[in-house]
PDB file of C-alpha atoms and ligand atoms in Angstrom:
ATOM      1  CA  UNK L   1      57.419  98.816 114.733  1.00  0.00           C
ATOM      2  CA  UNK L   2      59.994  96.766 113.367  1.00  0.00           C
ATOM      3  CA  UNK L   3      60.301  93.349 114.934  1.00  0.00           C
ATOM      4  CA  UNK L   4      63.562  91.766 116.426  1.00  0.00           C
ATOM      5  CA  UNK L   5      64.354  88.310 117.225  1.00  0.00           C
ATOM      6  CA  UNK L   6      65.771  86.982 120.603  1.00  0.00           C
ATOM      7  CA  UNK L   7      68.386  85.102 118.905  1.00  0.00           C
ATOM      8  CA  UNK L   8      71.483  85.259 121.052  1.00  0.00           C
ATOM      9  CA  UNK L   9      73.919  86.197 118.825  1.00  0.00           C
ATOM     10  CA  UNK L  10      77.835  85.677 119.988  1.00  0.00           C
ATOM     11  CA  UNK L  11      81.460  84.682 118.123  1.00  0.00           C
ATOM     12  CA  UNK L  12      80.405  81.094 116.952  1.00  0.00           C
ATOM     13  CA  UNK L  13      77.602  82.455 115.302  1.00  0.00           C
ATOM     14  CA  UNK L  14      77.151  83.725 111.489  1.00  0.00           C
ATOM     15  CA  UNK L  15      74.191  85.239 110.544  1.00  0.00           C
ATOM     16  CA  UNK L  16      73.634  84.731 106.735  1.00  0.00           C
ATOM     17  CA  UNK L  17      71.523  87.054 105.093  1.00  0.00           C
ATOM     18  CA  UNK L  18      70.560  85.379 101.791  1.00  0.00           C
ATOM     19  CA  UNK L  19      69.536  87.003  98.495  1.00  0.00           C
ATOM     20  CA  UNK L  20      67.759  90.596  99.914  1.00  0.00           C
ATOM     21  CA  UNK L  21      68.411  91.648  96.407  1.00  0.00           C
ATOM     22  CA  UNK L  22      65.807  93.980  93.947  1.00  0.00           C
ATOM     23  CA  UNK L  23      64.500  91.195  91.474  1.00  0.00           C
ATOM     24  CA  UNK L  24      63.450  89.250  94.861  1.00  0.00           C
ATOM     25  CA  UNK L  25      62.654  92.001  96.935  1.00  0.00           C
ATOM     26  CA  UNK L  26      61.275  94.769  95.312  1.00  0.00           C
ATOM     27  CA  UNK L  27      57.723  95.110  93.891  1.00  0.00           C
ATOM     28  CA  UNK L  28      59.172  95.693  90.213  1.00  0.00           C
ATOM     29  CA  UNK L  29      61.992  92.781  90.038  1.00  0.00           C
ATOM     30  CA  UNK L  30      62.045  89.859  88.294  1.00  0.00           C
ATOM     31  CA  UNK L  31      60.391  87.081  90.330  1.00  0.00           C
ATOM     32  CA  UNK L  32      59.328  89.635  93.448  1.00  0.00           C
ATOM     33  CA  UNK L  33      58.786  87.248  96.433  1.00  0.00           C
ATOM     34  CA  UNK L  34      55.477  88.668  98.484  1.00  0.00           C
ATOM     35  CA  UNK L  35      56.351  91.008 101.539  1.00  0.00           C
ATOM     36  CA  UNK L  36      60.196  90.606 100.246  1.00  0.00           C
ATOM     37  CA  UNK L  37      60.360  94.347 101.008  1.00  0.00           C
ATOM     38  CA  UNK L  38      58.536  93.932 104.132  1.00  0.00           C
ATOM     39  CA  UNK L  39      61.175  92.168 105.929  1.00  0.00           C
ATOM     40  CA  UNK L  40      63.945  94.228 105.422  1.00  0.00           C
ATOM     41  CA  UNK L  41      63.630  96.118 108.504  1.00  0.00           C
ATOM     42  CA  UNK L  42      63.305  93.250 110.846  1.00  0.00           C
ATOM     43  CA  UNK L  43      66.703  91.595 108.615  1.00  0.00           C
ATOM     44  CA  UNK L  44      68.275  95.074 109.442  1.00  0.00           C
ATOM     45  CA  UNK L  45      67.455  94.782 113.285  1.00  0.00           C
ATOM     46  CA  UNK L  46      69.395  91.524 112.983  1.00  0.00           C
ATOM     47  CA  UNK L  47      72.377  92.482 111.115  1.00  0.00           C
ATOM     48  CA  UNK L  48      72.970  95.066 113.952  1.00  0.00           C
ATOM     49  CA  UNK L  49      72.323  93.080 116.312  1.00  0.00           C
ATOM     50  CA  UNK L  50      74.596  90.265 115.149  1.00  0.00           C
ATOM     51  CA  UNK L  51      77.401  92.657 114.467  1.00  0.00           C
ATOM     52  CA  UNK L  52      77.103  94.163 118.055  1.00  0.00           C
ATOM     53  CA  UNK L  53      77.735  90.736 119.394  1.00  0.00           C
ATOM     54  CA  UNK L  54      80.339  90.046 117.403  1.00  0.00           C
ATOM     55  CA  UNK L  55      78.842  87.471 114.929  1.00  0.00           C
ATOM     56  CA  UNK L  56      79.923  86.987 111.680  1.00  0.00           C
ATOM     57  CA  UNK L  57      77.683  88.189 108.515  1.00  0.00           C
ATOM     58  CA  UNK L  58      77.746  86.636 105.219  1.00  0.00           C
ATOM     59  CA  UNK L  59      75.540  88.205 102.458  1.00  0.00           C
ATOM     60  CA  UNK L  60      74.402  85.938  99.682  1.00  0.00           C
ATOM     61  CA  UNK L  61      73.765  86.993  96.089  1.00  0.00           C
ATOM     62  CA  UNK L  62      71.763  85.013  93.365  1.00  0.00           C
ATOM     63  CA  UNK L  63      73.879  85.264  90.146  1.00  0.00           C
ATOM     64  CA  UNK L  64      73.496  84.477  86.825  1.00  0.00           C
ATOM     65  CA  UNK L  65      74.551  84.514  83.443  1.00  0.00           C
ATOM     66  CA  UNK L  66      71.781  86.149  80.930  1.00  0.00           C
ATOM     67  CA  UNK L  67      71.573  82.513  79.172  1.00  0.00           C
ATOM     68  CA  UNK L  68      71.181  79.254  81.868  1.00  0.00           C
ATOM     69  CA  UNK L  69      69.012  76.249  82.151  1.00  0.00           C
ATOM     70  CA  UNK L  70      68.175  78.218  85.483  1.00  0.00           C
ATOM     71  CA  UNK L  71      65.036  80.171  83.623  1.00  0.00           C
ATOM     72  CA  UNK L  72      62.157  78.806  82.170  1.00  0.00           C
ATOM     73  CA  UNK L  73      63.025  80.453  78.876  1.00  0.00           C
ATOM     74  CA  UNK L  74      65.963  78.137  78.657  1.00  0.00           C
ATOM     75  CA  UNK L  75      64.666  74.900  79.415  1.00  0.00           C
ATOM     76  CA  UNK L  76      64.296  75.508  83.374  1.00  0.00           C
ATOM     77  CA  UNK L  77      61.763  76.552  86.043  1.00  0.00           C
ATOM     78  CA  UNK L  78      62.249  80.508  86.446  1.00  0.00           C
ATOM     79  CA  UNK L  79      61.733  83.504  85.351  1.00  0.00           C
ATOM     80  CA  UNK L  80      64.806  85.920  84.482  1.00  0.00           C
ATOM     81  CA  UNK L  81      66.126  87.122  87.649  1.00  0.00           C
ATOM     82  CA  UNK L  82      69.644  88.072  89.130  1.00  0.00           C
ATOM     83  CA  UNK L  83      71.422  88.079  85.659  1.00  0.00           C
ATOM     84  CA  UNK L  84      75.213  89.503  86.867  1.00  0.00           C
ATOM     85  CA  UNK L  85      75.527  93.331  86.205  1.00  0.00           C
ATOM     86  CA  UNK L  86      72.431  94.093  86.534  1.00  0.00           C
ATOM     87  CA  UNK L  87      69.837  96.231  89.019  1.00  0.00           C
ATOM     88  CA  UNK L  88      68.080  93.202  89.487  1.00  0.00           C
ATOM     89  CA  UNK L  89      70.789  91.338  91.261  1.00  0.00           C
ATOM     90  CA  UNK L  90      72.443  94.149  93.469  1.00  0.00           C
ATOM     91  CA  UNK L  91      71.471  93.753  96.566  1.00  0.00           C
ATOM     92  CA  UNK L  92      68.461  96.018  97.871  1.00  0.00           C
ATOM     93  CA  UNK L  93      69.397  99.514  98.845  1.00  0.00           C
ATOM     94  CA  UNK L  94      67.384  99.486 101.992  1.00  0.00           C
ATOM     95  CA  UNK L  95      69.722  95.906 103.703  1.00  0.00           C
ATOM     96  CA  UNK L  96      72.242  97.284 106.072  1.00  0.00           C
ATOM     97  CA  UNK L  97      75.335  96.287 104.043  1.00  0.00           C
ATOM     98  CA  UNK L  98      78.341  95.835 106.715  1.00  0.00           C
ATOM     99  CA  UNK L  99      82.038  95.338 105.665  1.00  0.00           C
ATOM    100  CA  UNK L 100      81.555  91.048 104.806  1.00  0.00           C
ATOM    101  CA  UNK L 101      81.748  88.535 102.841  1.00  0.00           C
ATOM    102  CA  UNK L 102      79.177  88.326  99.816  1.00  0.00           C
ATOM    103  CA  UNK L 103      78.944  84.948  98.635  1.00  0.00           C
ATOM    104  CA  UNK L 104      77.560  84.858  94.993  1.00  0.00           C
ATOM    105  CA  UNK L 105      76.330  81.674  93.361  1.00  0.00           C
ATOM    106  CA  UNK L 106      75.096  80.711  89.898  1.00  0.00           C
ATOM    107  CA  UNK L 107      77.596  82.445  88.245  1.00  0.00           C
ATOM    108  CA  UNK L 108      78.562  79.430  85.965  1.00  0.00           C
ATOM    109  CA  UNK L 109      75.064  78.945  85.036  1.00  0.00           C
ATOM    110  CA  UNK L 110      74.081  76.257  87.751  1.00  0.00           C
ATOM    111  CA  UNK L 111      71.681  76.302  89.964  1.00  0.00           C
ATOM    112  CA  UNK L 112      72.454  78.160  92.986  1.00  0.00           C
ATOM    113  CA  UNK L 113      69.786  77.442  95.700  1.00  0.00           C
ATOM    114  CA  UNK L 114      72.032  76.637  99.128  1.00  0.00           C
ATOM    115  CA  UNK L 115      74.822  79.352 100.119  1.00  0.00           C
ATOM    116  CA  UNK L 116      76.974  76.310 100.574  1.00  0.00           C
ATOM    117  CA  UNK L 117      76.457  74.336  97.316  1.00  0.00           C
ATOM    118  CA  UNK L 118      75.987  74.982  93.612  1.00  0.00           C
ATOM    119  CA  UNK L 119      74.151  72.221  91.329  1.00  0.00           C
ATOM    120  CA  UNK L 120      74.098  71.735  87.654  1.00  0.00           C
ATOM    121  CA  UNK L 121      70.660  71.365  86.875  1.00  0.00           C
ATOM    122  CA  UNK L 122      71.437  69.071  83.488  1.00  0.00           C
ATOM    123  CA  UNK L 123      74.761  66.780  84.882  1.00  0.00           C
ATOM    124  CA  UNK L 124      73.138  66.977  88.790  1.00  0.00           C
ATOM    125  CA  UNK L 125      77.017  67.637  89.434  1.00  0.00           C
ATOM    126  CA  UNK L 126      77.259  69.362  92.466  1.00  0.00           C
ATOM    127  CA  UNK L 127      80.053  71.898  94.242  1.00  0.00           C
ATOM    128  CA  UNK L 128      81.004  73.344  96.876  1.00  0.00           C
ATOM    129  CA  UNK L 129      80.806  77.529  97.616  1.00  0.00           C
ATOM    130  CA  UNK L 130      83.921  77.664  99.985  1.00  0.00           C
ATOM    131  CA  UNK L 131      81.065  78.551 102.779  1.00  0.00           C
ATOM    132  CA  UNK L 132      81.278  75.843 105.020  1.00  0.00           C
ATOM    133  CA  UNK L 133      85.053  75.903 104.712  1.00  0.00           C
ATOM    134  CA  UNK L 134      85.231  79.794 105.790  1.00  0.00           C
ATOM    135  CA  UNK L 135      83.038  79.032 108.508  1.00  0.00           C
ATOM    136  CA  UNK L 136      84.722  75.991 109.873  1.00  0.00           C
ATOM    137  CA  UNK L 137      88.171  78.598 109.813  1.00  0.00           C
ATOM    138  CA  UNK L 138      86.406  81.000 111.852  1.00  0.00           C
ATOM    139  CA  UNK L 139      84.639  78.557 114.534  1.00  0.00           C
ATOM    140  CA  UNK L 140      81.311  79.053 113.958  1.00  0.00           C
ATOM    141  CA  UNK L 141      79.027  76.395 115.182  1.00  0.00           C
ATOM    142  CA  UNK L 142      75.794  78.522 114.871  1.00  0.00           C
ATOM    143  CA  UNK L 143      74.194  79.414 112.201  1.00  0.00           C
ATOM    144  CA  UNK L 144      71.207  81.836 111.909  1.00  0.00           C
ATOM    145  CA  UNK L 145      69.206  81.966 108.426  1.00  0.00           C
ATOM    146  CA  UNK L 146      67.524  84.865 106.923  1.00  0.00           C
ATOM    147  CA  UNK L 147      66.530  86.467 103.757  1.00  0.00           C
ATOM    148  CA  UNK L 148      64.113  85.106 100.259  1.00  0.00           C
ATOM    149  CA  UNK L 149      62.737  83.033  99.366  1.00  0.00           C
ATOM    150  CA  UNK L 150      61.986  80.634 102.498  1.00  0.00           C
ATOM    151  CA  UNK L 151      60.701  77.681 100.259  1.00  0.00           C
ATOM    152  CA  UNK L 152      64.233  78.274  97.639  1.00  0.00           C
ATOM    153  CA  UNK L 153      66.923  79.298  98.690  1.00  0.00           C
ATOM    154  CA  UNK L 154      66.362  80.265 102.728  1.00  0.00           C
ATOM    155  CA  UNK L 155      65.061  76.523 102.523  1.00  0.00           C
ATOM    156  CA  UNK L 156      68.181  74.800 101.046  1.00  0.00           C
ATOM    157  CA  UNK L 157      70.654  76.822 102.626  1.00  0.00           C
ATOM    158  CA  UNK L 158      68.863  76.016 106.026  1.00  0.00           C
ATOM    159  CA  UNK L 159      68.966  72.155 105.418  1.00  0.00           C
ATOM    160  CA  UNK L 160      72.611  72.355 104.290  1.00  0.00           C
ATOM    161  CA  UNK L 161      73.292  74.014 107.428  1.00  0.00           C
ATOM    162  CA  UNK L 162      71.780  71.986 109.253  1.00  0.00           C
ATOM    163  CA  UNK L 163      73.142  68.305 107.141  1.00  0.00           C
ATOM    164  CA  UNK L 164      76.935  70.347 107.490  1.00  0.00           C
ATOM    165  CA  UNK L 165      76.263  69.787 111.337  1.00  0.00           C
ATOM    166  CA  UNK L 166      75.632  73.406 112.632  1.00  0.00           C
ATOM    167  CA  UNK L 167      73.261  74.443 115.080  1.00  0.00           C
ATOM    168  CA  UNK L 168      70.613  76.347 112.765  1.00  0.00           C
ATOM    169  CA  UNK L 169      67.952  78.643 113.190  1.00  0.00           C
ATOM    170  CA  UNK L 170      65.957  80.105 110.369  1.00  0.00           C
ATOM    171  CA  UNK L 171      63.886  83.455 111.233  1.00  0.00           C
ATOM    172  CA  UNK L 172      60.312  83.101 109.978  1.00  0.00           C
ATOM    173  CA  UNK L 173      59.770  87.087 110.892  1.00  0.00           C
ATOM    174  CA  UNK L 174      62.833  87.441 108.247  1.00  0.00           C
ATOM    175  CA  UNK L 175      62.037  85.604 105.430  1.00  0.00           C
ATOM    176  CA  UNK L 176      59.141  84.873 102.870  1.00  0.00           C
ATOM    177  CA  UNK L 177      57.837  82.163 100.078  1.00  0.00           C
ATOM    178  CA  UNK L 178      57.481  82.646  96.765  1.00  0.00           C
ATOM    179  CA  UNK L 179      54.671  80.118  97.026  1.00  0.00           C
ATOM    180  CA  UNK L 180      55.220  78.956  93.384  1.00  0.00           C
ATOM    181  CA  UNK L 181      52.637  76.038  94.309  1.00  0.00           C
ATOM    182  CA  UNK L 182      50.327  77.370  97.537  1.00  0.00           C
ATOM    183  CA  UNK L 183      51.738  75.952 100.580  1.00  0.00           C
ATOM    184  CA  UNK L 184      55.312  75.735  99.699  1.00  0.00           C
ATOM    185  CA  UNK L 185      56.076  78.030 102.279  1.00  0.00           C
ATOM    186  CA  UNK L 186      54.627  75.779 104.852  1.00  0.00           C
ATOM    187  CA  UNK L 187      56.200  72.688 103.384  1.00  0.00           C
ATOM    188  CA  UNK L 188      59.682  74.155 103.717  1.00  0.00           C
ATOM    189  CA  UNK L 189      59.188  74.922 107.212  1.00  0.00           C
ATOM    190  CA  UNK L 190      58.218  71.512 107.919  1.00  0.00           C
ATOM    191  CA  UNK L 191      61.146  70.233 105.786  1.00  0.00           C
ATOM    192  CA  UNK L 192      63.390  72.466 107.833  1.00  0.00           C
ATOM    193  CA  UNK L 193      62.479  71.684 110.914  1.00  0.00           C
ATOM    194  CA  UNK L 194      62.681  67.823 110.402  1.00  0.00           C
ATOM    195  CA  UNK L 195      66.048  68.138 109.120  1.00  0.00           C
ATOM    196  CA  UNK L 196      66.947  69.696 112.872  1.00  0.00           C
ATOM    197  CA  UNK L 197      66.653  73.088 112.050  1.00  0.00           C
ATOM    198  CA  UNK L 198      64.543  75.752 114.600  1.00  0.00           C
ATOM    199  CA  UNK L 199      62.037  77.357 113.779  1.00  0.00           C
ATOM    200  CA  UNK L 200      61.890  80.813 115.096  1.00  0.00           C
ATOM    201  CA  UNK L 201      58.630  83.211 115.087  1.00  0.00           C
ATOM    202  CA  UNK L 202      55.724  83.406 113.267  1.00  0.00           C
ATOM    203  CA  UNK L 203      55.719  84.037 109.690  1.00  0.00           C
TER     204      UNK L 203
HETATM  205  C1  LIG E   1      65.840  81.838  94.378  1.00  0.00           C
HETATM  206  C2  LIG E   1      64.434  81.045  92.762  1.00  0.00           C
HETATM  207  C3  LIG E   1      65.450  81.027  91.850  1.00  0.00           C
HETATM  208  C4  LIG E   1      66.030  82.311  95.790  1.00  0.00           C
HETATM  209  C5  LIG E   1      66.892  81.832  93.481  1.00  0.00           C
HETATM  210  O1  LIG E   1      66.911  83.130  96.057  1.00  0.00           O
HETATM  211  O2  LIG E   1      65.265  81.852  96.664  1.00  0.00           O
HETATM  212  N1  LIG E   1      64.623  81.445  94.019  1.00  0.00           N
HETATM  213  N2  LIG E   1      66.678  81.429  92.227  1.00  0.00           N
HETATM  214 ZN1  LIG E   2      68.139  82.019  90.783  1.00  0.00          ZN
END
């Protein structure tokens, strides 16, 4: 059965649905996150449900160029993943895709770990996505967070959220680690939650 969420969804709300795309989520991609697949259901069950109510839904898409201090081959911490163009970064064919926005970040070669923020990993220089901005022009003052990996990018998005001033839920039932060292997972829920962020279900 797949599992929903009592989150009350309404107008103020945007659901962001962050990186549900092949290299993360499916068994053969490039830096498969556990379970990635697992949760797509339960993400689906919320994408209706926050389109029903009249929420907004932003999609998220890791994105980068085939050379960037992003992967461990150039300098940084990962393996290839999400290069632009190809299957690895289109977004899995089992998420409910509705007509939204898709953010995509990375494209310039920085890192691209929040939804609202992009960071050079070699200048630390850091800018903006437009998220927070599109947001702030639609009245949203919830925000409910979603999608891989909950100790990357779920995890930086969620504390940006939450720093940017919104009221913020991530879904534990909807997202999963990549557990790079063990316990990261845990760590980022803790990290989360002390930044003000709720914590909702069990993992
Ligand atoms: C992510 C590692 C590297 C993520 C993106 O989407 O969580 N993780 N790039
Ligand atoms: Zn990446």
């Amino acid at each position: 059965m797949t599992e929903t969420t009592n989150v009350p969804y309404d107008e103020r709300t945007a659901l962001l649905v962050v990186d549900v795309q092949n290299d993360f989520a499916d068994p053969e991609g490039g830096l498969y996150v556990s379970g990635g697949d697992k949760i797509i259901p339960t993400i689906n069950a919320e994408i209706s449900r926050a389109a029903a109510a009249g929420a907004t839904i932003v999609y998220t898409q890791d994105h980068h160029p085939e050379v960037t201090p992003h992967f461990a081959k150039d300098g940084g911490t990962w393996p290839v993943h999400c290069v632009a163009g190809t299957w690895g970064a289109e977004l899995h064919p089992d998420l409910t895709v509705v007509d939204a926005p898709v953010v995509k970040k990375g494209t310039g070669g920085e890192d691209g770990y929040s939804a609202f923020s992009v960071r050079d990993p070699e200048s630390g220089d850091e800018d903006s996505t437009g998220l927070d901005q599109m947001l702030r022009d639609q009245g949203i003052e919830r925000v409910v967070v979603c999608g891989l990996a909950q100790d990357v990018c779920v995890k930086d998005t969620t504390l940006d959220a939450s720093r940017l001033g919104y009221e913020t839920t991530v879904l534990l039932e909807a997202t999963r680690p990549v557990d790079l060292e063990p316990g990261d997972g845990q760590r980022a829920v803790d990290a989360m939650v002390e930044a003000g962020a709720q914590a909702m279900g069990k993992g």
